[in-house]
Short mmCIF file of C-alpha atoms in Angstrom, two decimals:
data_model
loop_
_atom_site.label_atom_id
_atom_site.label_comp_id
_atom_site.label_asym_id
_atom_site.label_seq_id
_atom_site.Cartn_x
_atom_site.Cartn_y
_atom_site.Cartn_z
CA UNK A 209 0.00 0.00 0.00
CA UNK A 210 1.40 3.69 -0.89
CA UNK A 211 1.49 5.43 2.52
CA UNK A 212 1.53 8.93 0.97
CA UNK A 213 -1.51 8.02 -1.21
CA UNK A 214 -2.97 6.86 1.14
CA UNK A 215 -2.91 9.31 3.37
CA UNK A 216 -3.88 11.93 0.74
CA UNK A 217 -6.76 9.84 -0.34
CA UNK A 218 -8.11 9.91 3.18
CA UNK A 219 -7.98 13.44 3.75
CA UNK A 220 -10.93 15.48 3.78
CA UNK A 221 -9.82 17.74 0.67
CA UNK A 222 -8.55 14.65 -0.81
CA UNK A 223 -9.92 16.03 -4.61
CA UNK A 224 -7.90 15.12 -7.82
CA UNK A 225 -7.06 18.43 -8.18
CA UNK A 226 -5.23 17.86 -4.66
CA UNK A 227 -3.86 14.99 -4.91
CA UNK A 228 -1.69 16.61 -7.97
CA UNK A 229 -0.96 19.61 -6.30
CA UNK A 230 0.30 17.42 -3.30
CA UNK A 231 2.12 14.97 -5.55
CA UNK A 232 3.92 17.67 -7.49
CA UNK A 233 4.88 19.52 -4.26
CA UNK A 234 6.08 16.24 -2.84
CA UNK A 235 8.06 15.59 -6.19
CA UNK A 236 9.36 19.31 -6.33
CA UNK A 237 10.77 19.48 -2.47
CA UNK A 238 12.52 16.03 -3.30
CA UNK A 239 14.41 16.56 -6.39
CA UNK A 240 14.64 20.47 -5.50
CA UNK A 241 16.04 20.78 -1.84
CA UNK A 242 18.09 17.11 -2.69
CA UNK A 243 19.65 18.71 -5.62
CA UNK A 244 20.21 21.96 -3.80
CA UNK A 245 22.17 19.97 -0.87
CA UNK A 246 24.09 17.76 -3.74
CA UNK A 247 25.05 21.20 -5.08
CA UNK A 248 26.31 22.62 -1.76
CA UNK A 249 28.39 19.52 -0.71
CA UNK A 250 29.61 18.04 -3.70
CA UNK A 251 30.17 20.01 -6.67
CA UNK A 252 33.14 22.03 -6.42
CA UNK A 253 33.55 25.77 -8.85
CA UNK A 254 36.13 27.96 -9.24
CA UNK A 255 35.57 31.67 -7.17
CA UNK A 256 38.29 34.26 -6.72
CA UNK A 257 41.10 31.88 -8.25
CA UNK A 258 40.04 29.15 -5.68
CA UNK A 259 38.39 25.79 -6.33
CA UNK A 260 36.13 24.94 -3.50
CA UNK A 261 32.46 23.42 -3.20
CA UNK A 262 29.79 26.22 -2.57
CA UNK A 263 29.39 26.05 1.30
CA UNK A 264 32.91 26.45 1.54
CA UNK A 265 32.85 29.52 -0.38
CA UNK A 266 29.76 30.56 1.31
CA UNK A 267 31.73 30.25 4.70
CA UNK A 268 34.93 31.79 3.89
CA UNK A 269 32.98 34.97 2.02
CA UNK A 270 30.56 35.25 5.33
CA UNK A 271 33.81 34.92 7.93
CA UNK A 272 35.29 37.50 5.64
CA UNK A 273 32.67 40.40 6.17
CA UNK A 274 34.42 41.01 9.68
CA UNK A 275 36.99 39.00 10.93
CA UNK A 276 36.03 40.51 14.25
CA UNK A 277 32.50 39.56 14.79
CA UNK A 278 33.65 36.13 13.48
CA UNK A 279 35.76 36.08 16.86
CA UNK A 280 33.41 37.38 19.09
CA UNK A 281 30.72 35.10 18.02
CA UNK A 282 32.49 32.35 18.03
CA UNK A 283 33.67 33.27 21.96
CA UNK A 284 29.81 33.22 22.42
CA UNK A 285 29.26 29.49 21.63
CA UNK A 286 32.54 28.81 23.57
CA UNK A 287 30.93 30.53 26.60
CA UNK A 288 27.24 29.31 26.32
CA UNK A 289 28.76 26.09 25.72
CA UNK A 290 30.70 26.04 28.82
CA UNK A 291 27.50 27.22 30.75
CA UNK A 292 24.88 24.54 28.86
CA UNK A 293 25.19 21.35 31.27
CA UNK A 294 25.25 22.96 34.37
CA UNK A 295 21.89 25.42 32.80
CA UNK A 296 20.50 21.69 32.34
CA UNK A 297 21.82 19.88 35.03
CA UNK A 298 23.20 17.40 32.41
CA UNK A 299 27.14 17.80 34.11
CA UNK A 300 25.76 15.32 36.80
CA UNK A 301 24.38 12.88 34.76
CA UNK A 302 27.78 10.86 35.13
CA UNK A 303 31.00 10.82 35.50
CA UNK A 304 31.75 11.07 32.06
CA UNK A 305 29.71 13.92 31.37
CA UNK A 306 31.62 15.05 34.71
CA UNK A 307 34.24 15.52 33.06
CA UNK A 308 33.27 16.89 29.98
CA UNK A 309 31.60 19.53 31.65
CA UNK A 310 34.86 20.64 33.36
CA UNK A 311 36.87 20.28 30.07
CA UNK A 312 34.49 22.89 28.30
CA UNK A 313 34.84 24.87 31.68
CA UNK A 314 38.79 25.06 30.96
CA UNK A 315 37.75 25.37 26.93
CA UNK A 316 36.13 28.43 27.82
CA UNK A 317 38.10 29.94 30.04
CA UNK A 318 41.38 29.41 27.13
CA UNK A 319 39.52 30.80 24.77
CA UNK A 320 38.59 33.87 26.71
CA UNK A 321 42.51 34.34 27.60
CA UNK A 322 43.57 33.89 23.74
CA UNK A 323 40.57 36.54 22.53
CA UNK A 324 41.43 38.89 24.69
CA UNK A 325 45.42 37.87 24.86
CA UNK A 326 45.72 38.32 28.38
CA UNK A 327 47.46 34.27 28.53
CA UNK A 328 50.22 33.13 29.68
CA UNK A 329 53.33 32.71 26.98
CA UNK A 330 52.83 29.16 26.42
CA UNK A 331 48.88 29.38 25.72
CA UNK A 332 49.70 32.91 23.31
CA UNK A 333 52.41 31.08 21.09
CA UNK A 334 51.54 31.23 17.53
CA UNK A 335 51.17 27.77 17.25
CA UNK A 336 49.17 26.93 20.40
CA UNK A 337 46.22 29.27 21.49
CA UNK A 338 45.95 31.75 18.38
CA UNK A 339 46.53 28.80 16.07
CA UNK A 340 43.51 26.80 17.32
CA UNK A 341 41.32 29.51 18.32
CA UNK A 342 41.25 31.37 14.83
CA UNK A 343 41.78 28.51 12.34
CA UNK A 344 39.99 25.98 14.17
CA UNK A 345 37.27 27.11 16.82
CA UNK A 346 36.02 30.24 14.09
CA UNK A 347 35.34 28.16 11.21
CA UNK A 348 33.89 25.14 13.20
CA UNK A 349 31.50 27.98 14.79
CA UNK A 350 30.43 29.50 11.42
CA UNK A 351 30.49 26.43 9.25
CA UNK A 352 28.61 23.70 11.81
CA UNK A 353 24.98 26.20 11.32
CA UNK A 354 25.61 27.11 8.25
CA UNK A 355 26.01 23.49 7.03
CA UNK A 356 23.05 22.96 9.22
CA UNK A 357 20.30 24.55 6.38
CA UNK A 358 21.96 22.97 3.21
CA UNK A 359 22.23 19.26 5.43
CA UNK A 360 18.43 19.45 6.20
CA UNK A 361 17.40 19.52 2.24
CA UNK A 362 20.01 16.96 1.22
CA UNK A 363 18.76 14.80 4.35
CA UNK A 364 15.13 15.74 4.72
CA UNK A 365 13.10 15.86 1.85
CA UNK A 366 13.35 11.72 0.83
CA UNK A 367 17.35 11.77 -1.15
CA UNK A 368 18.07 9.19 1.82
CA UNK A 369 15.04 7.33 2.09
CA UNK A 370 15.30 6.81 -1.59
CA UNK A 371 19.21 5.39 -1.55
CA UNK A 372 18.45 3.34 1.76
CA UNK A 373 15.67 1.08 0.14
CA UNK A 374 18.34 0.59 -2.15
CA UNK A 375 21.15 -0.50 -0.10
CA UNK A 376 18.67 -2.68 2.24
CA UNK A 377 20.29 -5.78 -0.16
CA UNK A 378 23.62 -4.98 0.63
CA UNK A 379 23.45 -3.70 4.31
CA UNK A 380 22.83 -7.04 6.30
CA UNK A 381 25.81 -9.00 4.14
CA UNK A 382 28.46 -6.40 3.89
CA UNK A 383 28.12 -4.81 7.48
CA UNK A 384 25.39 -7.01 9.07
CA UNK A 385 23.46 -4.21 10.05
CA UNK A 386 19.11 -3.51 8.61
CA UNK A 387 18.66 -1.96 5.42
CA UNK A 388 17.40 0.96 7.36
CA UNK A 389 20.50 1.62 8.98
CA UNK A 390 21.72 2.64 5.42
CA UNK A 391 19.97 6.18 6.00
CA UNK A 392 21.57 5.94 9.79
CA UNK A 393 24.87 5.28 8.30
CA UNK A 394 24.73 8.27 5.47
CA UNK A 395 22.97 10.82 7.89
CA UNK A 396 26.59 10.49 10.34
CA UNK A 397 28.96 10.54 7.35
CA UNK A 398 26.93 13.71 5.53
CA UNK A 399 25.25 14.70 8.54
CA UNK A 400 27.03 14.83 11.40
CA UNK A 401 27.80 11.94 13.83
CA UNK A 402 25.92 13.73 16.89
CA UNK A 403 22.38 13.51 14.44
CA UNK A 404 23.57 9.85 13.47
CA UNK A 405 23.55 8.53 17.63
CA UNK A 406 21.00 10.36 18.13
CA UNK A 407 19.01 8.22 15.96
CA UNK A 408 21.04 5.06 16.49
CA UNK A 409 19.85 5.38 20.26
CA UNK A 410 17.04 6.00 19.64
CA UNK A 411 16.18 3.04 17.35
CA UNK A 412 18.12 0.81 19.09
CA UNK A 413 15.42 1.42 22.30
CA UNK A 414 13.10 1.14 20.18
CA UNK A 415 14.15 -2.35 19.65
CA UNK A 416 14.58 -2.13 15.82
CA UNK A 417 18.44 -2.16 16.21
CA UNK A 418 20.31 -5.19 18.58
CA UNK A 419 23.03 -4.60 20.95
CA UNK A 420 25.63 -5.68 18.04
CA UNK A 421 23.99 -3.38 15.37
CA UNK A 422 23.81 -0.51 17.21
CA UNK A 423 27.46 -1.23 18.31
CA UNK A 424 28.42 -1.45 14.72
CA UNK A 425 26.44 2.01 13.73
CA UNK A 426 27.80 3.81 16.50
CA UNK A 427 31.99 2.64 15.81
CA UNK A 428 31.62 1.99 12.35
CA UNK A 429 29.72 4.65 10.50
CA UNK A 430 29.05 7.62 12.92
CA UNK A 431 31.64 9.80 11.64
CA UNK A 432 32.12 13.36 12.15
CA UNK A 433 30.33 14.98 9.10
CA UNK A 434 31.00 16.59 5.82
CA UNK A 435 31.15 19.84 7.15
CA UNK A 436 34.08 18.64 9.19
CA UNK A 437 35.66 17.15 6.74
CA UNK A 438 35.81 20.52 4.99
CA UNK A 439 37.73 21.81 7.91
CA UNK A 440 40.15 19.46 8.17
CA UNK A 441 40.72 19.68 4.03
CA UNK A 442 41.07 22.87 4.38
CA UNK A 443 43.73 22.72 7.18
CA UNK A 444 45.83 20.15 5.29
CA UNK A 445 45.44 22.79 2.41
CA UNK A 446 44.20 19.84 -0.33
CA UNK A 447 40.90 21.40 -0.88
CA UNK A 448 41.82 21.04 -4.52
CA UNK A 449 40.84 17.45 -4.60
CA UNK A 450 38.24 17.48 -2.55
CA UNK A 451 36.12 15.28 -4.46
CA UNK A 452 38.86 12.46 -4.24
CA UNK A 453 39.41 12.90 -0.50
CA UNK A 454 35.64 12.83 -0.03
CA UNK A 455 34.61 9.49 -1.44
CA UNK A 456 37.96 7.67 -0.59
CA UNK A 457 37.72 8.25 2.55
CA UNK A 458 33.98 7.42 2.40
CA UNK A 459 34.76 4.29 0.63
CA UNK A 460 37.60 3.53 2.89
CA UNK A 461 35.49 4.31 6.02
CA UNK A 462 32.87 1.73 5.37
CA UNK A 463 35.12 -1.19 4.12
CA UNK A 464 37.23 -0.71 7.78
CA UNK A 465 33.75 -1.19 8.50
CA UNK A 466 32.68 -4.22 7.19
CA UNK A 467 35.96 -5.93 7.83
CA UNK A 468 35.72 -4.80 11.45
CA UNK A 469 32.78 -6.20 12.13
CA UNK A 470 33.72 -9.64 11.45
CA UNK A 471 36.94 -10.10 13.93
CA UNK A 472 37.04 -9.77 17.59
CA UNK A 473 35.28 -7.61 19.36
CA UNK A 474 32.06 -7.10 17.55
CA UNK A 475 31.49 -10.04 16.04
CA UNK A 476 31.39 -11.84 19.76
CA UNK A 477 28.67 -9.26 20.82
CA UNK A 478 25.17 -10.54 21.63
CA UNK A 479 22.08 -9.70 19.12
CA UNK A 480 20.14 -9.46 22.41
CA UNK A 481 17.39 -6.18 22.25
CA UNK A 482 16.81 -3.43 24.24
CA UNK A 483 13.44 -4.15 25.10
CA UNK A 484 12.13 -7.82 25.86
CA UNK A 485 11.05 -8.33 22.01
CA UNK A 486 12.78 -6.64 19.14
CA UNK A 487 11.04 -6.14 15.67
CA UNK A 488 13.39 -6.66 13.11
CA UNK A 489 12.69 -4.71 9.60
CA UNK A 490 10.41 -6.23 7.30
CA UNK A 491 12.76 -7.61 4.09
CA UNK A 492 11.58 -5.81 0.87
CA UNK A 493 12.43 -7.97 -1.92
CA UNK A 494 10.43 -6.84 -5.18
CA UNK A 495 9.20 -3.54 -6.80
CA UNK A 496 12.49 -2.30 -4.97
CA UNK A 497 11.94 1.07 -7.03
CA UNK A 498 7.84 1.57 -6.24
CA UNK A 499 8.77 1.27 -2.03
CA UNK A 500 12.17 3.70 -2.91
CA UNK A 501 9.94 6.43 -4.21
CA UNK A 502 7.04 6.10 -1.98
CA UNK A 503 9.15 6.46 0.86
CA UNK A 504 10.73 9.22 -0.92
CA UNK A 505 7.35 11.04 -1.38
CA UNK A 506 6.57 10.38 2.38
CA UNK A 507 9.02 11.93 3.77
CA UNK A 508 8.55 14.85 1.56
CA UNK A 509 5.19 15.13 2.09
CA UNK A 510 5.65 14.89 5.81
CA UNK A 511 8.50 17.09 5.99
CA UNK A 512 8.12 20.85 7.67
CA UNK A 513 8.14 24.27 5.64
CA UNK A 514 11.66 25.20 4.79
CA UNK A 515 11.45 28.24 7.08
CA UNK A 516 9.93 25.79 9.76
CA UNK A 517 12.78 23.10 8.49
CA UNK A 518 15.64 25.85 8.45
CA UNK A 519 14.99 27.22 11.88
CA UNK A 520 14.68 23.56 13.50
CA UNK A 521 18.44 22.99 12.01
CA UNK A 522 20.29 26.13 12.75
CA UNK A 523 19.09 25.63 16.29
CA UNK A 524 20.46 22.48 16.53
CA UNK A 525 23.66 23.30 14.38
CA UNK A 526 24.23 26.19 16.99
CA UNK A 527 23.49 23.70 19.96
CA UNK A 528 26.29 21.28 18.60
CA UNK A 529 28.53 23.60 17.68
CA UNK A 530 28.52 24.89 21.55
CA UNK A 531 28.67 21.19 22.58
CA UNK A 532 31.90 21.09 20.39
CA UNK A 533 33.70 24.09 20.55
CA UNK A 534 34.91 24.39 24.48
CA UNK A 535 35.59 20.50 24.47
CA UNK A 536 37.86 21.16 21.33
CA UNK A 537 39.51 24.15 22.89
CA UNK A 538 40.10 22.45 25.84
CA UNK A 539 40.93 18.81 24.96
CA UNK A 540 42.42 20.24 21.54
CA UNK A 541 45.40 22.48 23.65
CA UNK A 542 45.98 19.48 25.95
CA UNK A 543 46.71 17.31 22.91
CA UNK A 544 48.78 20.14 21.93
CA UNK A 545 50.34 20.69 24.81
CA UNK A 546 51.33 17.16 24.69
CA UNK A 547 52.21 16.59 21.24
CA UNK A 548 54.73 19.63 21.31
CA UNK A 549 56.15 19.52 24.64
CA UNK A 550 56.14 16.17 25.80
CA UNK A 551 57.58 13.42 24.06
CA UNK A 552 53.92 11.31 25.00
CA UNK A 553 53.03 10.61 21.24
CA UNK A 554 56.10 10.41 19.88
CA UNK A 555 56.31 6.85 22.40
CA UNK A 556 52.73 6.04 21.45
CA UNK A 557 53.79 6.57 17.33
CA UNK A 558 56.41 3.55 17.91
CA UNK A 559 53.22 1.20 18.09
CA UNK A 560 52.54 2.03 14.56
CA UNK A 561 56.08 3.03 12.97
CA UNK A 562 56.51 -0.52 11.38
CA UNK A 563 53.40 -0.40 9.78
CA UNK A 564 54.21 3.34 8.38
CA UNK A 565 57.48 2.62 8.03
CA UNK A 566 56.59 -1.03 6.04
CA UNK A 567 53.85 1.52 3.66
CA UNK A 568 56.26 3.75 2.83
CA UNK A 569 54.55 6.48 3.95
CA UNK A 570 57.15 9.65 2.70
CA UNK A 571 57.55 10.69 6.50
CA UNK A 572 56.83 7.13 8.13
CA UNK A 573 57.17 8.47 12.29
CA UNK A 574 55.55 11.51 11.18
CA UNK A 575 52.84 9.66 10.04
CA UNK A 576 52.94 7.06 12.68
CA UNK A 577 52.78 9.78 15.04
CA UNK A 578 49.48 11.42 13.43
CA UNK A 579 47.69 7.65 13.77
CA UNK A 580 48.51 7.57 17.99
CA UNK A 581 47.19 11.53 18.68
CA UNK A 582 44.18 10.58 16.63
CA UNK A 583 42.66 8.98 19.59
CA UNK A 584 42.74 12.81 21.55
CA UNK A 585 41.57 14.68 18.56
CA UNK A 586 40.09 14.53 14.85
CA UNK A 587 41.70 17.94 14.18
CA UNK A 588 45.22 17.38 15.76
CA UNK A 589 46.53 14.50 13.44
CA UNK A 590 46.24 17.17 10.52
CA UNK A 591 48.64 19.40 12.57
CA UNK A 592 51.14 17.08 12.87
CA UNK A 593 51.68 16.77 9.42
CA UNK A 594 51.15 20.68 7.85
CA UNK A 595 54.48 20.19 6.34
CA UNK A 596 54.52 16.88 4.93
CA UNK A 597 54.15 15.73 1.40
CA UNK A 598 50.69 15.56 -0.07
CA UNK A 599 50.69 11.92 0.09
CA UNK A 600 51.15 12.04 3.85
CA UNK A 601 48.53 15.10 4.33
CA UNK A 602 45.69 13.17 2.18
CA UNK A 603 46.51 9.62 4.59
CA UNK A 604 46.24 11.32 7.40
CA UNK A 605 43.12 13.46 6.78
CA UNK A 606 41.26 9.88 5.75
CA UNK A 607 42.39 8.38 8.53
CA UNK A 608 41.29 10.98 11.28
CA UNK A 609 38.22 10.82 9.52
CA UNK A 610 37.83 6.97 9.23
CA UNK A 611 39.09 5.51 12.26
CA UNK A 612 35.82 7.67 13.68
CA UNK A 613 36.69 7.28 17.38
CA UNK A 614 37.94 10.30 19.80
CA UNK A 615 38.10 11.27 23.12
CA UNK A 616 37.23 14.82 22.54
CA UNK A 617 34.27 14.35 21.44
CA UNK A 618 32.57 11.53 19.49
CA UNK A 619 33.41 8.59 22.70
CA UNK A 620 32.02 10.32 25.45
CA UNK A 621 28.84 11.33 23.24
CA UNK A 622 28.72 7.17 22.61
CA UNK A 623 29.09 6.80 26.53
CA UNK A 624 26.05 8.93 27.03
CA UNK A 625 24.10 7.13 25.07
CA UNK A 626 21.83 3.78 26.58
CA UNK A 627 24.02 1.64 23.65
CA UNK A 628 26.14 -0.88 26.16
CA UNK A 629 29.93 -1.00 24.71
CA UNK A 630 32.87 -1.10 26.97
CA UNK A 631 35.43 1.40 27.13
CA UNK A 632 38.09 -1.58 26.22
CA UNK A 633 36.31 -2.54 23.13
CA UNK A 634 36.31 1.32 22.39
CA UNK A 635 39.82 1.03 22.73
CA UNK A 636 40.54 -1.94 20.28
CA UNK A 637 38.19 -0.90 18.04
CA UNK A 638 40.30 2.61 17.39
CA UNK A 639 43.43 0.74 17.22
CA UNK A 640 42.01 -2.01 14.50
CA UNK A 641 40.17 0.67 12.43
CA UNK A 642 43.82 2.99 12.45
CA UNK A 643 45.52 -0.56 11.35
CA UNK A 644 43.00 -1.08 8.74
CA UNK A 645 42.71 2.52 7.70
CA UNK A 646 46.28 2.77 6.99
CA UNK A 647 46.24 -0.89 5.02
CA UNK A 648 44.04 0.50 2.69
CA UNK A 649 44.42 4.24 1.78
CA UNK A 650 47.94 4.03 1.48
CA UNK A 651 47.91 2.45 -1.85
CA UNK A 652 44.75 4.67 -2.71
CA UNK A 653 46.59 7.61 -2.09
CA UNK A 654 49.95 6.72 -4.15
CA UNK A 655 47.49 5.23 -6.89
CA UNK A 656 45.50 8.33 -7.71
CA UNK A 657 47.39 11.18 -6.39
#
């Protein structure tokens, strides 16, 4: 039965004349908004001598109307940030969150002493404070709502519905997860991977995802998102091939994936439910293209106004982005602070030296020490290697994106969640996904580059 017909053909105004205008409304916000986000995300053009996709230029053209206000906003999310678990009593909700809550206390607090440089020498070196404060913090705070509008018309209008009814044949034998976790899996890697738990948890108490599926979601596909991704391209200063380092990394991100679920310890986790009975999917197995559009059309026609649509997604963008930006300032300078003055992760970089060194990676400890500070920090891997070759730079940025797991952010948001993983299998799942990650792109990266 076609839900959007009939729910059309039920309503009281339910005419033929209303149907159509309904059914070419429904088909105009789907190939519309879809084909606006495409635009936005994926199709790079040339702008002041610069070859970027459109958000990025959208970004760097609205940061560049005052370089100021930029700053002070972005101090604004830092502070509200800071101020957000204890205004909802969230901070006691566990230890982890604890802690968190005290990082983005010290986040705040750093960023306040580098605006305003009134910081002690160590914080106000160029490469410390100022570095991460103004190339980091101001374009995460502008880009994450900004993103925000153009992710909620290539994710809300039906574009993922559509592919997911589509991938439902290959979900369950490449990566043993429901077909519906294909739209789960795409909303993290586009999205972002706050808006992909968010639904993983929540399907997963809903019993529609086991203990082992929602396991695999949450470690194997809820990566930070595109908008991310743009930041850490740009840092690495290979925005110029964006559309390789985009879908290689994608690709490489989801075959870590499947192989990781297979070997220890996923594939010893229970398919026990939530709640006392689960309801697994229903298996759609002809008309595959009839059920792809009608859920398409559903979740068109069910979708808000854009104003309504826009609002509901700069909110939240602006919500995350003060969730993110004191934890980065804070657990960002500590990596930092680290990496530069101790010799902590140049230790932890001897664990994967051979297997750099065995790639022939062009700067092999460089690299090897990139893979161990991935664990603190997406972002600070890509610092480590500013001044490598371009081979190195494009490894690295797919692997801080791909191993998916870090402790400033993504692993206590998984630890706050009601999905029951243990913070060793956290642990050995980073370490096999960097293994993995570093197996396969390495070759990639030599091959087309």
């Amino acid at each position: 039965m076609n839900n959007l017909q009939e729910t059309i053909d039920n309503s009281p105004i339910a005419t033929r004349e209303d149907r159509s205008v309904y059914q070419f409304r429904n088909i105009f916000r789907f190939f519309f908004f879809s084909a606006i986000g495409i635009f936005m995300f994926f199709i790079p053009i040339e702008l002041n001598d610069k070859s970027s996709i459109p958000l990025d230029h959208l970004v760097t053209w609205l940061r560049s109307l005052s370089s100021t206000a930029s700053a002070y906003y972005a101090m604004i999310l830092v502070l509200l940030g800071a101020v957000y678990p204890f205004y909802k009593k969230t901070w006691r909700k566990s230890k982890v969150e604890m802690v968190l809550s005290g990082f983005k206390v010290l986040g705040a607090i750093a960023a306040f002493l580098v605006l305003f440089e009134i910081g002690p020498a160590w914080l106000m070196a160029e490469d410390m404070g100022p570095y991460w404060y103004y190339s980091l913090l101001i374009p995460i705070g502008v880009l994450v709502p900004i993103g925000a509008i153009f992710l909620a018309m290539l994710v809300g209008y039906g574009l993922l519905e559509f592919i997911g009814i589509f991938m439902q044949p290959i979900m369950r034998p490449v990566w043993r997860t429901p077909g519906r976790s294909a739209i789960d899996a795409v909303a993290s890697f586009v999205g972002s991977y706050s808006i992909g738990l968010l639904i993983t948890n929540r399907i997963y108490k809903e019993g529609k995802y086991t203990k082992r599926e929602a396991i695999i979601i949450a470690t194997g596909f809820s990566t930070v998102s595109a908008t991310f991704m743009i930041v850490v391209a740009k840092t690495l200063d290979i925005m110029h091939i964006w559309n390789l380092y985009f879908w290689l990394t994608f690709l490489v991100t989801f075959v870590v994936t499947a192989i990781t679920v297979r070997i220890w310890p996923i594939n010893k986790l229970s398919d026990d439910y939530y709640t006392e009975e689960g309801f697994p999917e229903e298996i759609i197995k002809e008309n595959r293209i009839r059920h792809a559009w009608e859920q398409a059309m559903t979740t068109a026609h069910n979708a808000p106004k854009l104003k309504e649509n826009i609002y509901v997604n700069v909110k939240d963008g602006l919500v995350m982005a003060m969730g993110i930006l004191p934890s980065i300032m804070s657990i960002g300078l500590l990596g930092l602070i680290l990496a530069n003055q101790t010799p902590v992760f140049d230790y932890l970089g001897y664990i994967f030296y051979p297997l750099t060194w065995v790639l022939q990676i062009p700067e092999p400890f460089l690299a090897a020490k990139a893979a161990a500070i991935n664990l603190i920090d997406m972002f600070l891997p890509s610092l480590v290697v500013l001044q490598a070759s371009l081979e190195t730079k494009f490894i690295i940025g797919s692997l801080s994106i791909s191993t998916i797991l870090f402790f400033s952010a993504l692993i206590p948001c998984i630890l706050s969640t009601e999905i029951p993983i243990k913070m060793s299998h956290i642990l050995a799942i980073w370490f096999l996904r960097t293994v993995l990650t570093l197996i396969i792109v390495t070759p990639l990266a030599f091959l087309f580059l």
